[in-house]
Coordinates of C-alpha atoms and ligand atoms in Angstrom, one line a residue:
X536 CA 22.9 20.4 -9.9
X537 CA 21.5 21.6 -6.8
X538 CA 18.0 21.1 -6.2
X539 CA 17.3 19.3 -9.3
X540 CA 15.2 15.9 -9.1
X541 CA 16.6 12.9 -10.3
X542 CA 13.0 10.9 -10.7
X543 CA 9.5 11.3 -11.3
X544 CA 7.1 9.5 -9.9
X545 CA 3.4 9.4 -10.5
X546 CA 1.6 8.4 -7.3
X547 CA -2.0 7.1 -7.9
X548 CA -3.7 8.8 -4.7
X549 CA -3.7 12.7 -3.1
X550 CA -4.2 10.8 0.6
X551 CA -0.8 9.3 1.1
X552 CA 1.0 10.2 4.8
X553 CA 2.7 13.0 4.4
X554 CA 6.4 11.6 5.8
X555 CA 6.2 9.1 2.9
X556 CA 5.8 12.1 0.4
X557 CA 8.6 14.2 1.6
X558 CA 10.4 11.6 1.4
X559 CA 10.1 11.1 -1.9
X560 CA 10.1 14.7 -2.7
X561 CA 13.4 14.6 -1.4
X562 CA 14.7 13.5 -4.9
X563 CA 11.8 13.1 -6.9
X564 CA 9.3 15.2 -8.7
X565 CA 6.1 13.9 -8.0
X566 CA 2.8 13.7 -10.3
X567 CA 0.4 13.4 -7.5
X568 CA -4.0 12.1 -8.9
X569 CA -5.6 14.9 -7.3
X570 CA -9.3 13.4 -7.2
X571 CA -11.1 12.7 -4.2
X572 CA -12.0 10.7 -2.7
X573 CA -10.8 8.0 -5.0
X574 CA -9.1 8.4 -8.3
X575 CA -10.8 6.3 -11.4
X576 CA -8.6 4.0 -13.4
X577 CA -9.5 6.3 -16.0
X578 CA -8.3 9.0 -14.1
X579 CA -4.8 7.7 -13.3
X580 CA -4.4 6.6 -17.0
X581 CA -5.1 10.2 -18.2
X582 CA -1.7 11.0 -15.4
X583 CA 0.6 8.3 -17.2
X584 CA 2.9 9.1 -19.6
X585 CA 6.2 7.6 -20.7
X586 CA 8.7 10.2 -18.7
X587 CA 7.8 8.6 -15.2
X588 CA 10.7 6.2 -13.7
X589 CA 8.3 5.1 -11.3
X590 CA 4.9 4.5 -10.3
X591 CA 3.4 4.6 -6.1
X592 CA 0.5 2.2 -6.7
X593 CA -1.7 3.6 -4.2
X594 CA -5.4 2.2 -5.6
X595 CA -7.5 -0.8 -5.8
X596 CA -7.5 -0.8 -9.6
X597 CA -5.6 -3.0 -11.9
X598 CA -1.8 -2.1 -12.8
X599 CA -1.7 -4.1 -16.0
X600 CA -0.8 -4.1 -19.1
X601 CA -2.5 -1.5 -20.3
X602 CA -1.0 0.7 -17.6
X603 CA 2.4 -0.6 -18.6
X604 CA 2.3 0.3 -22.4
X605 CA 1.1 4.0 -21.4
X606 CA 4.0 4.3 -19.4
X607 CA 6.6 2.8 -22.1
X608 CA 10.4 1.8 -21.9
X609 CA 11.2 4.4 -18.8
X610 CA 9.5 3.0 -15.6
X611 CA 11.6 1.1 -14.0
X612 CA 9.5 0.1 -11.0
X613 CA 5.7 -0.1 -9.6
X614 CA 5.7 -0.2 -5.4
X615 CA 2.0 -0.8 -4.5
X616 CA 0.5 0.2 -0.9
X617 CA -0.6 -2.9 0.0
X618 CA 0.7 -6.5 1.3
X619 CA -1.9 -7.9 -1.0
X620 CA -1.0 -7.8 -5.3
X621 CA -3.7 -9.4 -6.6
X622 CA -4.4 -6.9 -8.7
X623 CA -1.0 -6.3 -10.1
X624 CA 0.3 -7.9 -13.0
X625 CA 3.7 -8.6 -11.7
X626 CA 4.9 -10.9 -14.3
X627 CA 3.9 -8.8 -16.9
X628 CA 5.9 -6.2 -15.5
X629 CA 9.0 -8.3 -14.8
X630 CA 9.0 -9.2 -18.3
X631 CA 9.4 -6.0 -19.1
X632 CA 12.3 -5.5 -16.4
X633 CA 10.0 -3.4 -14.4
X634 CA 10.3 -4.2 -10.5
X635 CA 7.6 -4.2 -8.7
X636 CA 7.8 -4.3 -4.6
X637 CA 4.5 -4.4 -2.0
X638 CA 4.3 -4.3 1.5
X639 CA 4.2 -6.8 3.6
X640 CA 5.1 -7.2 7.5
X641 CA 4.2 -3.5 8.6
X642 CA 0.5 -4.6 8.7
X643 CA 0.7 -8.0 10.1
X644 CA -0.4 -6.4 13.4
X645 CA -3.0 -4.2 12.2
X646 CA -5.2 -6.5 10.3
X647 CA -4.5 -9.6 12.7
X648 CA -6.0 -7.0 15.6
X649 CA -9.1 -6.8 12.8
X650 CA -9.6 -10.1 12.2
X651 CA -9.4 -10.5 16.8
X652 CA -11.8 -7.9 16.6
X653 CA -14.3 -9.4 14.1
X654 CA -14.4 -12.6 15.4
X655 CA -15.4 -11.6 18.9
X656 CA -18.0 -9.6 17.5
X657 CA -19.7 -11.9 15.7
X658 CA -18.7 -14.8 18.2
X659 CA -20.6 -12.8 20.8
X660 CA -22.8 -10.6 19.1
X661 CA -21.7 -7.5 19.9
X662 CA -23.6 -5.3 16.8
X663 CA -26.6 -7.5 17.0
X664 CA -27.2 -6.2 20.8
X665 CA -25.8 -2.4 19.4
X666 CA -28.6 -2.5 16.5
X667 CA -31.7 -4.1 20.0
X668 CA -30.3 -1.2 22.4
X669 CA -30.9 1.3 19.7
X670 CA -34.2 -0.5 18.2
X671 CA -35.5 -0.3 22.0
X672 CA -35.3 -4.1 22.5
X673 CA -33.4 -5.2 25.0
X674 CA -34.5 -8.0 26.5
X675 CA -31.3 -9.2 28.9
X676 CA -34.3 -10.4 31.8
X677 CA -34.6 -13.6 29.3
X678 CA -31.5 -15.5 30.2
X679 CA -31.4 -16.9 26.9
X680 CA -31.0 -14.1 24.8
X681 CA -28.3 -13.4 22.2
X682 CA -26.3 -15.8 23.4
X683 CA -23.0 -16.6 21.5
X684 CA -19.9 -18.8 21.0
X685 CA -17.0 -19.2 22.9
X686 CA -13.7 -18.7 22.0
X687 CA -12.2 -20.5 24.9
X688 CA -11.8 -24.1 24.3
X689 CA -12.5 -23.8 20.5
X690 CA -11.0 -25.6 17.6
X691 CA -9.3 -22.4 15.3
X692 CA -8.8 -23.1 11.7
X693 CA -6.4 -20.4 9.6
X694 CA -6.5 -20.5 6.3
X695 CA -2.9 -19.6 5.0
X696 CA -0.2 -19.8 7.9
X697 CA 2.0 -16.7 6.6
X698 CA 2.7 -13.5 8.1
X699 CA -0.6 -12.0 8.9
X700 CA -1.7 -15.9 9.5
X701 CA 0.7 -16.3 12.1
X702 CA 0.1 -12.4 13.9
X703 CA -3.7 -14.1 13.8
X704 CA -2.5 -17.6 15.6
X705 CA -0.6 -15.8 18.0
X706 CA -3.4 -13.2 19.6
X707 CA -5.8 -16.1 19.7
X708 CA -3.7 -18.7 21.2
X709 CA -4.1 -16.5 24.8
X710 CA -7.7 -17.1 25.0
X711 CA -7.4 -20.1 25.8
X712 CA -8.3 -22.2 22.1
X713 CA -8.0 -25.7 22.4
X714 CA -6.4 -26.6 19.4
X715 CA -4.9 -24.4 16.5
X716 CA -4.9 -26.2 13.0
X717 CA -4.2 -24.4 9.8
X718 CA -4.0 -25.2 5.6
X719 CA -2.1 -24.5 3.6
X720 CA 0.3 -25.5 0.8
X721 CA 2.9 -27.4 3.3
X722 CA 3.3 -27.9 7.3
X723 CA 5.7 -25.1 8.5
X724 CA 7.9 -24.9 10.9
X725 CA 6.1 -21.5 12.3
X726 CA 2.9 -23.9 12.6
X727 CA 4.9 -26.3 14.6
X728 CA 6.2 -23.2 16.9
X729 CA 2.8 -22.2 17.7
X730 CA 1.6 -25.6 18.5
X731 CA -0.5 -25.8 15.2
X732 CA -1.4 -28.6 13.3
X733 CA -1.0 -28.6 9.6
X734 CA -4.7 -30.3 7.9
X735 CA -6.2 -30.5 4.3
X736 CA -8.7 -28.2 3.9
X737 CA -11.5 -30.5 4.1
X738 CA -10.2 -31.8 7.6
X739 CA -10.1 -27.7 8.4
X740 CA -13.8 -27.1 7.4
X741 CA -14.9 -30.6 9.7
X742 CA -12.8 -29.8 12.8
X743 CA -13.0 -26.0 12.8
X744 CA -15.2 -24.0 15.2
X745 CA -13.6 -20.8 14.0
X746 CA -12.3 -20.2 10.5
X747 CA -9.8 -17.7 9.5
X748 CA -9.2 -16.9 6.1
X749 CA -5.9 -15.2 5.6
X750 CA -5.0 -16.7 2.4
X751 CA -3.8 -14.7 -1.0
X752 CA -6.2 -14.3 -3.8
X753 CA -5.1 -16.3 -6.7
X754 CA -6.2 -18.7 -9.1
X755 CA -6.6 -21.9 -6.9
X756 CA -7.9 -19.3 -3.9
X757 CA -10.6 -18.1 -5.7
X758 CA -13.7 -19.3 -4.3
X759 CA -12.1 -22.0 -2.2
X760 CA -15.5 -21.1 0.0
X761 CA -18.4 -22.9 -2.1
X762 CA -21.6 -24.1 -1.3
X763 CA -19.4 -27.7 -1.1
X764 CA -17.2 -26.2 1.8
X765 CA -20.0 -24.4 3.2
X766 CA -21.7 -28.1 3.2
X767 CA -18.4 -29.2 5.4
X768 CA -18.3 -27.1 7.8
X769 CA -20.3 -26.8 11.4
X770 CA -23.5 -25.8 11.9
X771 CA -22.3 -23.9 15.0
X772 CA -19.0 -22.6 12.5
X773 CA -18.4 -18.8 12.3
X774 CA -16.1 -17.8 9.5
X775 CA -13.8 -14.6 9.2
X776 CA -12.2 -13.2 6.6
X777 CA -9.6 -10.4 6.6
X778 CA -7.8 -11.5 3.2
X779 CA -9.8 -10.7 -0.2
X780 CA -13.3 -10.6 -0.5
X781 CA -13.3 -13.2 -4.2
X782 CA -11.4 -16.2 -1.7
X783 CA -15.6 -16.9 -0.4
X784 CA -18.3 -17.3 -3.1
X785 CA -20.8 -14.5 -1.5
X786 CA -24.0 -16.4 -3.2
X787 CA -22.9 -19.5 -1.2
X788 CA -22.1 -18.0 2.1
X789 CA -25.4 -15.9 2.0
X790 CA -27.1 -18.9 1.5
X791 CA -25.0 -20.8 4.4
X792 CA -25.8 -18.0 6.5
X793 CA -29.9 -18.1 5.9
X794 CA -30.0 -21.8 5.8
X795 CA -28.3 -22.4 9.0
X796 CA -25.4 -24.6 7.3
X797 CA -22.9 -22.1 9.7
X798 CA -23.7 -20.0 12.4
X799 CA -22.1 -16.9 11.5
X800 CA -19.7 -14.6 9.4
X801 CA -17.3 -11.5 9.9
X802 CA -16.1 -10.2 7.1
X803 CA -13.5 -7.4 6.5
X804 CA -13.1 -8.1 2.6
X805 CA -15.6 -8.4 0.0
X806 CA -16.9 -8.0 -3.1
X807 CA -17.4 -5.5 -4.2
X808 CA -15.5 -2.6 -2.8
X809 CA -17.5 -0.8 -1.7
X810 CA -20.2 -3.3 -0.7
X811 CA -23.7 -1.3 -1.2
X812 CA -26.0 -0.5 1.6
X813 CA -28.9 -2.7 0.4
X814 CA -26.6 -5.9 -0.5
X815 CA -28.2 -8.7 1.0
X816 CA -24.8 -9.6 3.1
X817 CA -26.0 -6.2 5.1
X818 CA -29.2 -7.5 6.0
X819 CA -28.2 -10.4 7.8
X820 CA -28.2 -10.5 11.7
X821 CA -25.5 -13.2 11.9
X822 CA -23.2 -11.5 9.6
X823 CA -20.4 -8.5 10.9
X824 CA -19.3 -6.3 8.5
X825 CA -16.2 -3.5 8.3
X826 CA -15.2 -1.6 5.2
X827 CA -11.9 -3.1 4.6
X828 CA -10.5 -1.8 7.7
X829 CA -7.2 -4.3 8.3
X830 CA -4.3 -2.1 7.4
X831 CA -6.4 1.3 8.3
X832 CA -4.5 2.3 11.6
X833 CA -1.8 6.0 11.7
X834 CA 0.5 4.2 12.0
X835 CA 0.4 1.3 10.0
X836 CA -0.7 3.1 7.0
X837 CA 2.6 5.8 7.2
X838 CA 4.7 2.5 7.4
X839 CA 2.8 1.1 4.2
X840 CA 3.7 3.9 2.6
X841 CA 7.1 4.6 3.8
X842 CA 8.4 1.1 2.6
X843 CA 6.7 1.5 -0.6
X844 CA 8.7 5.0 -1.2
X845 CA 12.0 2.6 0.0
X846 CA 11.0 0.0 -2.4
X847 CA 11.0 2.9 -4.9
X848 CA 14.0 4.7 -4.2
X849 CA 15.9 1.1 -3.9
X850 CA 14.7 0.1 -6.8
X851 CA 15.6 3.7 -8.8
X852 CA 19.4 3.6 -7.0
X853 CA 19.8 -0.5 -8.5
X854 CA 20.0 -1.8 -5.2
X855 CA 18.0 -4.1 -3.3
X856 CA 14.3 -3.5 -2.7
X857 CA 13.3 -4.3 1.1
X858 CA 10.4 -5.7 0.0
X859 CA 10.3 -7.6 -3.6
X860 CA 7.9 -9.1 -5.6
Ligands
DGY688 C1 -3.4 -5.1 1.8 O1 -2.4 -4.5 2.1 O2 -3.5 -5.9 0.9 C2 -4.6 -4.7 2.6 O3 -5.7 -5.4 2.1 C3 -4.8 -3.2 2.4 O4 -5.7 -2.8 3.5

């Protein structure tokens, strides 16, 4: 019948691009969490209930099980706004026939230009001078001061050679890096493109003058930055991270950071989300912080969301999603 909407979808956030909601709108009635500037998990349970067919997982918070029993037998598929799923329960779902899509490749640029961005900053202390032009005390007649690292001639260590791994490898290899190594679970043929050299960890942490992490958060990730790695790695070291703020132990960096075991950190992830204003990570001079800006460019974020909604509708017409879980 004319005008009549085949699906409805909840969709967990009021701030998703508008394309990707007319889209959807198209052939779906949508339940849309009105609160801003962040729905609660308590709010978007209070949304579910067991008529949706599917679910546009716009939100930090957990999609698990208990999400999945609100929503019964109907939902056929979750499609969460983000390359990252740690906080999904995908095999629960999948059990229970549910796809469930994310979405990765549209922000590969995006958060490799972050992590370029982060590293320079803290390599050459870019909000450090910011916070002494604005504190009166610049002191550029001493030819010593606020010196930093250089990226030109450095050893650069990523830490998980996929997608947004690679978009890193690529944007630093122009400045001139002497040598690009990388861990991982296996050497990869993309490493071997880019002139990278697959290591162990521990060889990463020795030889690195630069450390990207750009690894998933899961199990065996989860605090692969301890006080023991921190213990590894070069006094003169400066580590990034643009993947999930649980990958570093945040006691154990703090303390490298203080002590001197590395020189300096740039972090676009960490925990938690928000980070407050009087955490001791913001009182650190050597340490750069954004709020979890990787993926947070126009057009990246419409993309996001458009291939979530394709996930979505794919999933909803039985054919192939574009981007699976
Ligand atoms: C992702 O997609 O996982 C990013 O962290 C979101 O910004």
């Amino acid at each position: 019948m004319a005008g009549m909407k085949q699906f409805k979808i909840l969709v967990t956030h009021p701030e998703i691009p508008s394309v990707a909601i007319r889209k959807l709108e198209e052939r779906c009635e949508l339940v849309i969490c009105p609160e801003v500037p962040y729905p609660s998990r308590e709010q978007i349970l209070s949304k579910i209930s067991t008529d949706f067919d599917g679910i546009l997982w716009l939100s930090k918070h957990r999609m698990d099980k208990e999400v999945l029993d609100l929503a019964g037998p109907k939902l056929k598929v979750v499609a969460t706004v983000a390359v990252g799923y740690d906080n999904i329960e995908v095999v629960e779902a999948k059990k229970r026939g549910i796809k469930v899509g994310n979405t990765p490749g549209v922000l590969d640029a995006a958060v490799a230009e972050i992590a370029v961005c982060l590293l320079l900053e803290v390599a050459r202390r870019v909000p450090e001078g910011r916070n002494c032009i604005l504190e009166g005390k610049w002191e550029a007649v001493r030819p010593q001061w606020l010196l930093g690292k250089d990226l030109q001639g450095s050893t650069v260590g990523i830490v998980g050679l996929g997608n947004i791994g690679q978009a890193i490898a690529k944007r630093l290899l122009p400045f001139g890096i002497e040598k690009l190594i990388y861990s991982g679970h296996k050497r990869k043929p993309e490493g071997d493109k880019l002139g990278g050299i697959f290591v162990i960890f521990d060889e990463l942490l020795k030889q690195s003058d630069f450390i990207v992490v750009a690894c998933p958060l899961t199990e065996e990730t989860r605090h692969l930055f301890n006080a023991k790695a921190f213990a590894e790695m070069k006094p003169s070291a400066i580590l990034v991270n643009i993947a999930r703020g649980d990958v570093i132990d945040q006691e154990a960096l703090i303390s490298a950071l203080q002590t001197g075991k590395i020189w300096g950190a740039a972090l676009d992830v960490m925990t938690p989300e928000p980070l407050p204003s009087d955490h001791p990570l913001t009182k650190l001079k050597n340490c750069v912080l954004a709020p979890h800006l990787g993926s947070a460019t126009e057009k990246t974020r419409a993309a996001m969301a458009m291939l979530a909604v394709d996930n979505i509708l794919a999933a909803l017409d039985g054919s192939e999603m574009p981007a699976p879980l």
